[in-house]
């Protein structure tokens, strides 16, 4: 199901599906921010692709949704 | 718990109030017993008083605020403070500020030399060297830590 989700471009070569996953879980940005103990703006920036999370936050996000990091974040090498 | 960090910050605020009070008392007593014999020394004591008063006021207001603000709001403030994106924004802003101050010190050094203000020129050049030394020391420190 996740593979059908649209992905957000993050920088040059990393994409994420955070917005889609969050909406699937029926969560607001505020709820996810509170659960992950980050600011709402951080969630917004992640979803908009303006900010790359640390590996720690990436793990926290993936663990929170019971997914692997690769399910949420996709790294694509430039060709 | 995150709220414990707020309690820890209260200790720093108490320290700030104590340091401020010492500086304030030093400035006032120094002025009263006429430690200052010249105008600039009098101004220096005034600066001690002003700095002390600022520390005392800031520390006291923050302590009262911490005491009467709800735990939820304090926790949210700590989340915002420690939020990794905010930390990165702060670091980027500090970096730009540091570059700007380096350029400013260099410009000031040239201007002071041009105006034949030797002492301020040496102070500006000294400040530049201190920046370089602090950068080198902190770079070595964090290189060993990471």
mmCIF file with all atom_site columns, N, CA and C in Angstrom, chain A residues 28-40 43, chain B residues 75-76 79:
data_model
loop_
_atom_site.group_PDB
_atom_site.id
_atom_site.type_symbol
_atom_site.label_atom_id
_atom_site.label_alt_id
_atom_site.label_comp_id
_atom_site.label_asym_id
_atom_site.label_entity_id
_atom_site.label_seq_id
_atom_site.pdbx_PDB_ins_code
_atom_site.Cartn_x
_atom_site.Cartn_y
_atom_site.Cartn_z
_atom_site.occupancy
_atom_site.B_iso_or_equiv
_atom_site.pdbx_formal_charge
_atom_site.auth_seq_id
_atom_site.auth_comp_id
_atom_site.auth_asym_id
_atom_site.auth_atom_id
_atom_site.pdbx_PDB_model_num
ATOM 1  N N  . UNK A 1 28 ? -3.027 14.622 13.218 1.00 0.00 ? 28 UNK A N  1
ATOM 2  C CA . UNK A 1 28 ? -2.660 15.987 12.853 1.00 0.00 ? 28 UNK A CA 1
ATOM 3  C C  . UNK A 1 28 ? -1.153 16.136 13.044 1.00 0.00 ? 28 UNK A C  1
ATOM 4  N N  . UNK A 1 29 ? -0.603 17.170 12.427 1.00 0.00 ? 29 UNK A N  1
ATOM 5  C CA . UNK A 1 29 ? 0.834  17.438 12.606 1.00 0.00 ? 29 UNK A CA 1
ATOM 6  C C  . UNK A 1 29 ? 1.161  17.623 14.085 1.00 0.00 ? 29 UNK A C  1
ATOM 7  N N  . UNK A 1 30 ? 0.261  18.307 14.808 1.00 0.00 ? 30 UNK A N  1
ATOM 8  C CA . UNK A 1 30 ? 0.468  18.571 16.234 1.00 0.00 ? 30 UNK A CA 1
ATOM 9  C C  . UNK A 1 30 ? 0.563  17.269 17.036 1.00 0.00 ? 30 UNK A C  1
ATOM 10 N N  . UNK A 1 31 ? -0.306 16.312 16.687 1.00 0.00 ? 31 UNK A N  1
ATOM 11 C CA . UNK A 1 31 ? -0.319 15.031 17.415 1.00 0.00 ? 31 UNK A CA 1
ATOM 12 C C  . UNK A 1 31 ? 0.992  14.280 17.191 1.00 0.00 ? 31 UNK A C  1
ATOM 13 N N  . UNK A 1 32 ? 1.423  14.239 15.934 1.00 0.00 ? 32 UNK A N  1
ATOM 14 C CA . UNK A 1 32 ? 2.669  13.530 15.613 1.00 0.00 ? 32 UNK A CA 1
ATOM 15 C C  . UNK A 1 32 ? 3.864  14.224 16.271 1.00 0.00 ? 32 UNK A C  1
ATOM 16 N N  . UNK A 1 33 ? 3.845  15.563 16.238 1.00 0.00 ? 33 UNK A N  1
ATOM 17 C CA . UNK A 1 33 ? 4.941  16.324 16.864 1.00 0.00 ? 33 UNK A CA 1
ATOM 18 C C  . UNK A 1 33 ? 5.012  16.017 18.354 1.00 0.00 ? 33 UNK A C  1
ATOM 19 N N  . UNK A 1 34 ? 3.847  15.977 19.013 1.00 0.00 ? 34 UNK A N  1
ATOM 20 C CA . UNK A 1 34 ? 3.819  15.698 20.466 1.00 0.00 ? 34 UNK A CA 1
ATOM 21 C C  . UNK A 1 34 ? 4.313  14.279 20.735 1.00 0.00 ? 34 UNK A C  1
ATOM 22 N N  . UNK A 1 35 ? 3.912  13.333 19.882 1.00 0.00 ? 35 UNK A N  1
ATOM 23 C CA . UNK A 1 35 ? 4.327  11.933 20.090 1.00 0.00 ? 35 UNK A CA 1
ATOM 24 C C  . UNK A 1 35 ? 5.834  11.764 19.914 1.00 0.00 ? 35 UNK A C  1
ATOM 25 N N  . UNK A 1 36 ? 6.400  12.520 18.976 1.00 0.00 ? 36 UNK A N  1
ATOM 26 C CA . UNK A 1 36 ? 7.840  12.390 18.683 1.00 0.00 ? 36 UNK A CA 1
ATOM 27 C C  . UNK A 1 36 ? 8.684  13.390 19.481 1.00 0.00 ? 36 UNK A C  1
ATOM 28 N N  . UNK A 1 37 ? 8.002  14.259 20.245 1.00 0.00 ? 37 UNK A N  1
ATOM 29 C CA . UNK A 1 37 ? 8.679  15.294 21.045 1.00 0.00 ? 37 UNK A CA 1
ATOM 30 C C  . UNK A 1 37 ? 9.546  16.207 20.178 1.00 0.00 ? 37 UNK A C  1
ATOM 31 N N  . UNK A 1 38 ? 8.932  16.648 19.089 1.00 0.00 ? 38 UNK A N  1
ATOM 32 C CA . UNK A 1 38 ? 9.556  17.678 18.249 1.00 0.00 ? 38 UNK A CA 1
ATOM 33 C C  . UNK A 1 38 ? 8.511  18.775 18.041 1.00 0.00 ? 38 UNK A C  1
ATOM 34 N N  . UNK A 1 39 ? 8.924  19.877 17.427 1.00 0.00 ? 39 UNK A N  1
ATOM 35 C CA . UNK A 1 39 ? 7.961  20.952 17.201 1.00 0.00 ? 39 UNK A CA 1
ATOM 36 C C  . UNK A 1 39 ? 7.084  20.634 15.986 1.00 0.00 ? 39 UNK A C  1
ATOM 37 N N  . UNK A 1 40 ? 5.905  21.256 15.926 1.00 0.00 ? 40 UNK A N  1
ATOM 38 C CA . UNK A 1 40 ? 5.012  21.042 14.798 1.00 0.00 ? 40 UNK A CA 1
ATOM 39 C C  . UNK A 1 40 ? 5.674  21.525 13.503 1.00 0.00 ? 40 UNK A C  1
ATOM 40 N N  . UNK A 1 43 ? 7.731  18.863 11.844 1.00 0.00 ? 43 UNK A N  1
ATOM 41 C CA . UNK A 1 43 ? 6.921  17.907 11.061 1.00 0.00 ? 43 UNK A CA 1
ATOM 42 C C  . UNK A 1 43 ? 6.536  18.533 9.722  1.00 0.00 ? 43 UNK A C  1
ATOM 43 N N  . UNK B 2 75 ? 6.910  21.982 29.312 1.00 0.00 ? 75 UNK B N  1
ATOM 44 C CA . UNK B 2 75 ? 7.385  20.829 28.532 1.00 0.00 ? 75 UNK B CA 1
ATOM 45 C C  . UNK B 2 75 ? 7.425  21.184 27.043 1.00 0.00 ? 75 UNK B C  1
ATOM 46 N N  . UNK B 2 76 ? 6.369  21.882 26.578 1.00 0.00 ? 76 UNK B N  1
ATOM 47 C CA . UNK B 2 76 ? 6.329  22.287 25.171 1.00 0.00 ? 76 UNK B CA 1
ATOM 48 C C  . UNK B 2 76 ? 7.480  23.236 24.845 1.00 0.00 ? 76 UNK B C  1
ATOM 49 N N  . UNK B 2 79 ? 10.539 21.193 24.501 1.00 0.00 ? 79 UNK B N  1
ATOM 50 C CA . UNK B 2 79 ? 10.530 20.478 23.216 1.00 0.00 ? 79 UNK B CA 1
ATOM 51 C C  . UNK B 2 79 ? 10.979 21.428 22.104 1.00 0.00 ? 79 UNK B C  1
#
